[in-house]
Coordinates of C-alpha atoms and ligand atoms in Angstrom, one line a residue:
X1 CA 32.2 -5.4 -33.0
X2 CA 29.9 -4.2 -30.6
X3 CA 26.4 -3.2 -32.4
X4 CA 24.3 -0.2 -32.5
X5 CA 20.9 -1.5 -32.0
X6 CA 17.6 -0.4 -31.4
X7 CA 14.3 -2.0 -29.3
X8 CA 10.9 -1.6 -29.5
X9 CA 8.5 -2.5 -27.0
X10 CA 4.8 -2.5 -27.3
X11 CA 3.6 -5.0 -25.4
X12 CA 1.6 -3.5 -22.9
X13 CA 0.8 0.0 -22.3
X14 CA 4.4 1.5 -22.6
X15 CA 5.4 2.2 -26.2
X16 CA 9.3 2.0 -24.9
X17 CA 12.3 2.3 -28.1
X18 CA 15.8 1.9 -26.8
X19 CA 18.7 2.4 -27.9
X20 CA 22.4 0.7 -27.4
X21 CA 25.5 0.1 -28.5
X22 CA 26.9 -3.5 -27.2
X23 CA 26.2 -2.9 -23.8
X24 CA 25.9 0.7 -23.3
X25 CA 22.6 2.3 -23.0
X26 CA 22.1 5.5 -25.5
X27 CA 18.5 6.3 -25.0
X28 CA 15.2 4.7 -23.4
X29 CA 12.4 7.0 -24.8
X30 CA 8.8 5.5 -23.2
X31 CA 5.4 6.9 -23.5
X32 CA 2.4 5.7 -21.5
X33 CA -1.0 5.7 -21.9
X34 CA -1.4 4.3 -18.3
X35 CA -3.5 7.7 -17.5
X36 CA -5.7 7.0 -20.6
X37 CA -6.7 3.4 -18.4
X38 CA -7.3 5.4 -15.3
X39 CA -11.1 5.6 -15.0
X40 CA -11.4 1.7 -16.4
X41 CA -9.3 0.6 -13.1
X42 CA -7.0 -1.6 -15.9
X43 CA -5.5 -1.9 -19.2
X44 CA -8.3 -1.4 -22.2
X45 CA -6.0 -3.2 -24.9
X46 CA -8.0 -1.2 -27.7
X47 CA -7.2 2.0 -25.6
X48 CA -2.9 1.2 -25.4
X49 CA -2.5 0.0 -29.0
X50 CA -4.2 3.0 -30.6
X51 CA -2.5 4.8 -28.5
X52 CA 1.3 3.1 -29.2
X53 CA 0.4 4.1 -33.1
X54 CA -0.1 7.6 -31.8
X55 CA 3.1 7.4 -29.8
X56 CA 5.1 5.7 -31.8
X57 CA 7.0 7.9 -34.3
X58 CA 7.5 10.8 -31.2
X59 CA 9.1 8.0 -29.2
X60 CA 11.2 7.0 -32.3
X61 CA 12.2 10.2 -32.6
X62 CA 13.4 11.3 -29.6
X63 CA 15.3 8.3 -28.6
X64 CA 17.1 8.8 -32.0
X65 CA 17.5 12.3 -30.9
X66 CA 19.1 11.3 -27.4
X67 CA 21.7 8.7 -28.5
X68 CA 22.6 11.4 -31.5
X69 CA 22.4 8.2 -34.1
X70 CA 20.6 7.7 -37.4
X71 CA 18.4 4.5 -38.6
X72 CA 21.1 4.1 -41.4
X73 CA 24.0 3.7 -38.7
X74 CA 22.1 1.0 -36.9
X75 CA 23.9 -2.9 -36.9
X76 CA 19.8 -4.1 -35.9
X77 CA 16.3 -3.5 -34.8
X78 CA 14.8 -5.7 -31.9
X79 CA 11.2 -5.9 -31.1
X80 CA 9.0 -7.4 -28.6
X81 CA 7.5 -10.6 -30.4
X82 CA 5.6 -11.7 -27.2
X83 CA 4.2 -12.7 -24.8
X84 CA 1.8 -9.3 -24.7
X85 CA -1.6 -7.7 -25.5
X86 CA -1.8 -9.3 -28.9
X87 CA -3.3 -5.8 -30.3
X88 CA -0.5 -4.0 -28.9
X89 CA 2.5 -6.1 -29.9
X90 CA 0.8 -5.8 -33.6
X91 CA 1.8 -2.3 -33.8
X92 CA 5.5 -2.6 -32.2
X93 CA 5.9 -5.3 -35.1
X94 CA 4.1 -3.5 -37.6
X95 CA 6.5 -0.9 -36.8
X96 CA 9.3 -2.8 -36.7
X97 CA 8.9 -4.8 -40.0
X98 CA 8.2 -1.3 -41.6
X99 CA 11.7 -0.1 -40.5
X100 CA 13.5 -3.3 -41.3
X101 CA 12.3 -3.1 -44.5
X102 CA 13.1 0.4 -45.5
X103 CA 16.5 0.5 -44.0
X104 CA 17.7 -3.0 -44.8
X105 CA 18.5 -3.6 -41.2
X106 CA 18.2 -7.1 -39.9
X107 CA 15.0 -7.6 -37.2
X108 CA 15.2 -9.6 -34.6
X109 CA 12.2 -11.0 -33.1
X110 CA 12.2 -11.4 -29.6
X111 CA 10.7 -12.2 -25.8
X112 CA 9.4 -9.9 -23.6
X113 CA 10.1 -11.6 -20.7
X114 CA 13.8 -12.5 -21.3
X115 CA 14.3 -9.2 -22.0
X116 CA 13.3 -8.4 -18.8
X117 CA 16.9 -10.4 -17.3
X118 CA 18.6 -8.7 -20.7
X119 CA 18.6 -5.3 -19.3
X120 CA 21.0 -6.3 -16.1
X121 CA 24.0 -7.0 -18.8
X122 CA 23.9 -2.7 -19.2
X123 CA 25.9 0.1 -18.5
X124 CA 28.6 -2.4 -16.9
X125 CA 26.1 -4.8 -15.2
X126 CA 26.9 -8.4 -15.3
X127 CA 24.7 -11.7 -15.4
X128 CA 26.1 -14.5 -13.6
X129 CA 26.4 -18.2 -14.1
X130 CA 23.7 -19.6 -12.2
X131 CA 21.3 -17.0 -12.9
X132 CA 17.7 -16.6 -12.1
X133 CA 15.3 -14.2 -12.4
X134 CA 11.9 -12.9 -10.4
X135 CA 9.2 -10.9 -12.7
X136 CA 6.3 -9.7 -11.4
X137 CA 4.2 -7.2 -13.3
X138 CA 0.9 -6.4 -14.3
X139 CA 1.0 -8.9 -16.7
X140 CA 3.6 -11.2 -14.9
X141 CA 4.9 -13.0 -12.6
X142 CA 7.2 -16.0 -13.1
X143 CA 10.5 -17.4 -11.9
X144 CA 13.0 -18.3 -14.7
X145 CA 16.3 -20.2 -14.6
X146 CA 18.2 -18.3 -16.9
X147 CA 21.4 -21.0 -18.3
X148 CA 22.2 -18.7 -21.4
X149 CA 20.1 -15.1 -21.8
X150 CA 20.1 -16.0 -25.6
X151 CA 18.7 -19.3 -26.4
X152 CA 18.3 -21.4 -23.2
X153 CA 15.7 -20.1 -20.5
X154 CA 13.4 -22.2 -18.3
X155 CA 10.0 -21.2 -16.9
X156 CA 10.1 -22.5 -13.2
X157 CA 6.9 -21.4 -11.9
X158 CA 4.3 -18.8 -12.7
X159 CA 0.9 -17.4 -11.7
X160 CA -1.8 -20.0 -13.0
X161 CA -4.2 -16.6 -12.4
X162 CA -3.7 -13.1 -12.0
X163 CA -0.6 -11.7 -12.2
X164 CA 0.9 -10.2 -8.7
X165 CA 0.4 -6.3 -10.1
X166 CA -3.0 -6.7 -11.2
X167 CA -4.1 -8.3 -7.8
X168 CA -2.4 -5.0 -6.8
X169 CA -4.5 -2.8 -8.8
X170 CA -7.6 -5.2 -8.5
X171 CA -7.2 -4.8 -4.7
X172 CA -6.9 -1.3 -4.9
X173 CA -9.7 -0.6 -6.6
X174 CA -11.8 -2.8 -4.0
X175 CA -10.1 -0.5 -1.3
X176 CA -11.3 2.5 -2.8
X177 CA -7.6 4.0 -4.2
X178 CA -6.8 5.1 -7.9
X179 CA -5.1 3.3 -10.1
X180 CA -2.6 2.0 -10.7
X181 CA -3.5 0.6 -7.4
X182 CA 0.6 -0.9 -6.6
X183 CA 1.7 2.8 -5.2
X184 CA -0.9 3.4 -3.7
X185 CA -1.5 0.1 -1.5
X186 CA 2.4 0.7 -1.0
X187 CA 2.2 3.7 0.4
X188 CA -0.5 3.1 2.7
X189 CA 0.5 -0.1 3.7
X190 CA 3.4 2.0 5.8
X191 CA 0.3 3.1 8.1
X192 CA -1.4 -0.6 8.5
X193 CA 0.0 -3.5 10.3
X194 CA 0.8 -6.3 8.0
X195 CA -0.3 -8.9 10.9
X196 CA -3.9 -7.3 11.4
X197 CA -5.2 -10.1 9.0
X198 CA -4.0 -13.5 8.1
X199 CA -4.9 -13.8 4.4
X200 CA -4.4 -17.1 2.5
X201 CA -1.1 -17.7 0.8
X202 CA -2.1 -18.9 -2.6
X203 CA -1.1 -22.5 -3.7
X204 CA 1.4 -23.1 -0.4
X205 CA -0.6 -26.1 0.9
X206 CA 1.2 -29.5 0.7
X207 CA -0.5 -30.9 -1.7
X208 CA 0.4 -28.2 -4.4
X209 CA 3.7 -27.6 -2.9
X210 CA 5.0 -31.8 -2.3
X211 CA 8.7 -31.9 -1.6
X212 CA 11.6 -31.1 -2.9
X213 CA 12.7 -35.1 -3.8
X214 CA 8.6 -35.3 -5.0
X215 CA 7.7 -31.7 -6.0
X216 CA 3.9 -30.8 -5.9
X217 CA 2.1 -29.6 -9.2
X218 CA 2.5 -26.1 -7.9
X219 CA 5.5 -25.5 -6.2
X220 CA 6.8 -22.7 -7.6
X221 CA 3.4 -21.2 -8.6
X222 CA 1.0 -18.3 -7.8
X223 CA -2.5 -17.7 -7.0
X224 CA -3.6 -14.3 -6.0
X225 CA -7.4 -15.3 -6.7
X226 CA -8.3 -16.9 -3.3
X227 CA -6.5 -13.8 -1.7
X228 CA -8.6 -11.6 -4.0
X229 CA -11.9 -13.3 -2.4
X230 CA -10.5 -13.5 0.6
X231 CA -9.8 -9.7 1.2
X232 CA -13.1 -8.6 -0.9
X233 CA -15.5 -11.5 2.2
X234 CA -13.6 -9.2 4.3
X235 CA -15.1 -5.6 3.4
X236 CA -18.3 -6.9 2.6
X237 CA -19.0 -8.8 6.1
X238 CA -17.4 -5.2 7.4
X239 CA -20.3 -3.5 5.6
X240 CA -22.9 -6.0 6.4
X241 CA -21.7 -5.5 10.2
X242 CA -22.1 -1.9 10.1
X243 CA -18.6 -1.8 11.0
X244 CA -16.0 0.9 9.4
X245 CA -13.2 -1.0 7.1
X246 CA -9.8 -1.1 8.5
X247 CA -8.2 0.0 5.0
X248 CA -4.5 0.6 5.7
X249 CA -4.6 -2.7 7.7
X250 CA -6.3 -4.5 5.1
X251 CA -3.6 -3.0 2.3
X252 CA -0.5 -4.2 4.5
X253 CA -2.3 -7.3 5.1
X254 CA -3.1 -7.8 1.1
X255 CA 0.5 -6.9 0.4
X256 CA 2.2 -9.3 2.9
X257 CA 0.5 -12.1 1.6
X258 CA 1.7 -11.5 -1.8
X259 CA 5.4 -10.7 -1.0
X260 CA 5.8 -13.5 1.7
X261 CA 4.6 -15.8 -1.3
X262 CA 6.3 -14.1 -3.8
X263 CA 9.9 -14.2 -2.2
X264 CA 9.6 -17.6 -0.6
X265 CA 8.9 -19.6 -3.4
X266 CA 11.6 -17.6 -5.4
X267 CA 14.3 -18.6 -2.5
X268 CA 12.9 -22.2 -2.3
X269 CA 13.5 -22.1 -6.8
X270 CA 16.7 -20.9 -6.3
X271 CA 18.1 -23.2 -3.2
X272 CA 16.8 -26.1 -5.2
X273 CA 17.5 -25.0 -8.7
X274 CA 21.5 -24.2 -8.2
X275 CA 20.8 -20.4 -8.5
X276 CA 22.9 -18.2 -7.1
X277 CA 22.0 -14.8 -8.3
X278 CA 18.7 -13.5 -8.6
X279 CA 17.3 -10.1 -10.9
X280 CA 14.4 -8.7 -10.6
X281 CA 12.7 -7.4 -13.0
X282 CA 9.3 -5.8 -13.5
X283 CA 6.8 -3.2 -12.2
X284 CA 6.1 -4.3 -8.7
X285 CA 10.4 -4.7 -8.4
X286 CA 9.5 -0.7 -7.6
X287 CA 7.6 -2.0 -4.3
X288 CA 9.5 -1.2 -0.9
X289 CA 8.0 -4.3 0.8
X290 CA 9.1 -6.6 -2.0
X291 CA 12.2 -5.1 -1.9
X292 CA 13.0 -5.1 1.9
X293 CA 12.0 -8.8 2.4
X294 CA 13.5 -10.3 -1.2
X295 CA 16.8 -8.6 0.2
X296 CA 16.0 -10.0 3.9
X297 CA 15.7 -13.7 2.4
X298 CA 18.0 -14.1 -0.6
X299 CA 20.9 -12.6 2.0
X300 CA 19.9 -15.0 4.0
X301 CA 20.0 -17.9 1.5
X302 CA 23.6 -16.6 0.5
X303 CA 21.7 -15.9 -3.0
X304 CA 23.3 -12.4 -4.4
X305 CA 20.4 -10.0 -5.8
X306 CA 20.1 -7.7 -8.1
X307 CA 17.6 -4.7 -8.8
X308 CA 18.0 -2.7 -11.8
X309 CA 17.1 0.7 -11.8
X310 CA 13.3 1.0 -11.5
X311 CA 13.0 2.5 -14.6
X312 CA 15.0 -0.1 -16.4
X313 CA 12.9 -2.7 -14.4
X314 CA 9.1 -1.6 -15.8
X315 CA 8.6 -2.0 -19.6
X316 CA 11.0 0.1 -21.7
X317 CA 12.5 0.1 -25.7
X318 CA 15.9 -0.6 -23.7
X319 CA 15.5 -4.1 -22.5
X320 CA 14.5 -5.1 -26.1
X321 CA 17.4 -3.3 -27.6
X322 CA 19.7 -4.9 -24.8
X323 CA 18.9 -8.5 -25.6
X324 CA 18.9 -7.7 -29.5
X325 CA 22.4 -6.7 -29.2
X326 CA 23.1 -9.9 -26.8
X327 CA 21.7 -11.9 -29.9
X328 CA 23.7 -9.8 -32.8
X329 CA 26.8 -10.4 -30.8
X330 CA 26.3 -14.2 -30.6
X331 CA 26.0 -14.7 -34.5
X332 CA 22.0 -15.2 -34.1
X333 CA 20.2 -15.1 -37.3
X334 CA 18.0 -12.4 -37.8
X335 CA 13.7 -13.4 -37.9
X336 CA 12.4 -13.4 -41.6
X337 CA 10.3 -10.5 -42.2
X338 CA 7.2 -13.2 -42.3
X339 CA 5.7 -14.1 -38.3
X340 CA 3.3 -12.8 -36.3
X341 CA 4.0 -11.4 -32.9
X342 CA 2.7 -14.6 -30.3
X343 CA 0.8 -13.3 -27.3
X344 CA 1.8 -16.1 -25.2
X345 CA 5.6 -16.8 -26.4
X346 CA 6.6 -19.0 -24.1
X347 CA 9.6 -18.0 -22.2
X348 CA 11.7 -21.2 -23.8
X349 CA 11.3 -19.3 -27.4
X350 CA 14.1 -16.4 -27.1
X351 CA 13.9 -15.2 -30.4
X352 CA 11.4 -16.0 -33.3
Ligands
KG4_401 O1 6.0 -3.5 -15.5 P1 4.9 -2.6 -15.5 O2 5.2 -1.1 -15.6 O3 3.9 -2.9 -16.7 C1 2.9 -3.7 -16.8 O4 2.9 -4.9 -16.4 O5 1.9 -3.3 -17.4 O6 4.1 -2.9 -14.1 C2 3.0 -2.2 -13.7 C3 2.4 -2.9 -12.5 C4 1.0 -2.3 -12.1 O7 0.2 -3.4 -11.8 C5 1.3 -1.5 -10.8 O8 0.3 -1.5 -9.9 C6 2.5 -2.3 -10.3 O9 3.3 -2.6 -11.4 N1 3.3 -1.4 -9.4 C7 3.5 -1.7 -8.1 C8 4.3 -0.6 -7.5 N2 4.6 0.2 -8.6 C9 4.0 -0.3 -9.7 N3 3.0 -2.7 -7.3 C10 3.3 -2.7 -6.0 N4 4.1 -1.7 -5.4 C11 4.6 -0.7 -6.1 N5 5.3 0.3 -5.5
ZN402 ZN1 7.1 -6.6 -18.7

């Protein structure tokens, strides 16, 4: 059978419900409160979940309304368990558990960041053997080795700081631009040379990086924190000097740091992993440098990639409902009505 099921996301500041049916995507309804984070330069976790209670029910409604089903026709509800603002993925699972209950449909409880690889099985999309997959958000950035979407993932590397988006919007707001800061360094990167200024490449040294027959503590890590410093020493000693900030050169500077890092450790995980196909998934999937040089390297590697749609690749109801329908189709027990969402599920636990 192929099951009608529906996701909800909440773990950030996207109350996303999706809706499909094996494979096929009926509806991705998201509402943000990113404009309600503007002025703070970030994501106020009080701020997104009161706003996901006030979003919630609309979103429900409309994505209902798009795929032209009912609760009572639905096979399963999927929800993001984790890993997530803890606040925020209260009220997704609040939601969630209220709707299992009073329909009788069976919840499934499950990771946000596996759901991120989920949403490349739909609308004809296929994962793969050998799979890997590249997040970076504003609240990620990790490399997984995907053997089986639903119950074997591996974390190979991941930021030990900030993730790559927030160094974006952190940057940004250094540089003077509005938030969220990853379009705007984007687009004024075009106008700056990348090459003006050689900023660090976080956690690349030797002795974090070893070899591939002794591998270093960090190999397929990140650090954005040193390039953070690095790019903030920068406009204060241009201040102190009296001299006027080089801003677009600085933001294609900033931004080829973090993509050359980003995409050579993801080759070097792949070429030593086995993988052989790479998705990318998250926010900062939408940036054109990341994009250019990912495609520039993994071609080069003979690694295949693949980019969802960008709005298939930030956080969305879809992705949940995609991997909750992966789960229903593989005889996966439903999650008793009785845990709490985990707000750093590791990537290893698939479902709750
Ligand atoms: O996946 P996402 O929508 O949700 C969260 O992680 O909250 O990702 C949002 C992040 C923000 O940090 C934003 O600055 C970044 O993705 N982003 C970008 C671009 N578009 C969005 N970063 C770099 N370049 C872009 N074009
Ligand atoms: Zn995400």
């Amino acid at each position: 059978m192929t099951p009608l099921v529906l996701g909800i996301e909440s773990s950030c500041d996207e109350t996303g419900v999706g809706i499909v049916r094996g494979t096929e995507l009926l509806a991705n309804s998201v509402s943000s409160s990113m404009a309600e984070h503007v002025r703070f330069g970030g994501v106020i976790p009080e701020i997104a979940s009161r706003a996901h209670l006030d979003a919630f029910v609309p979103t429900l409604q409309e994505a209902l309304a798009t795929a032209g089903v009912t609760l009572e026709e639905l096979d399963g509800i999927a929800v993001t368990a984790g890993p997530g603002l803890a606040g925020a993925l209260m009220v997704g699972v609040s939601a969630a558990k209220a709707l299992a209950l009073a329909t009788g449909k069976p919840l499934y409880a499950i990771n946000h960041l596996v759901a991120h690889v989920g949403v490349g099985l739909l609308n004809g999309g296929s994962l793969p053997e050998n799979l890997g997959a590249l997040l970076v958000s504003g609240g990620h950035t990790e490399i997984l080795r995907v053997h089986r979407l639903t119950d074997h993932v591996e974390l190979l590397g991941s930021t030990i700081d900030d993730a790559a988006g927030e160094a974006y919007d952190k940057i940004a707001r250094i540089l003077g631009l509005a938030y969220p800061g990853g379009p705007a360094i984007d687009r004024l990167a075009r106008e700056g040379d990348p090459r003006a200024v050689k900023f660090p490449r976080g956690l690349t040294a030797p002795k974090y990086m070893g070899t591939a027959e002794q591998p270093g503590p960090h190999r397929y890590d990140f650090s954005f924190s040193g390039l953070k410093t690095a790019v903030a020493r920068r406009i204060e000693a241009d201040e102190a000097a009296g001299t006027p900030t080089p801003v677009a050169d600085l933001a294609a500077s900033f931004q080829e740091a973090v993509v050359d890092v980003v995409t050579s450790k993801a080759v070097l995980a792949c070429r030593e992993h086995g993988i052989t196909t790479l998705l990318l998934g998250g926010g900062v999937a939408a940036n054109s440098r990341l994009r250019g040089l990912l495609a520039e390297r993994t071609a080069a590697a003979g690694i295949e990639l693949l980019i969802p749609p960008v709005s298939l690749c930030t956080d969305n109801g879809a992705m949940v409902a995609a991997l909750g329908s992966q789960l229903v189709m593989a005889g996966a027990a439903p999650s008793s009505l009785d845990f709490a969402p985990d707000s750093s599920l590791p990537v290893q636990t698939v479902q709750l």
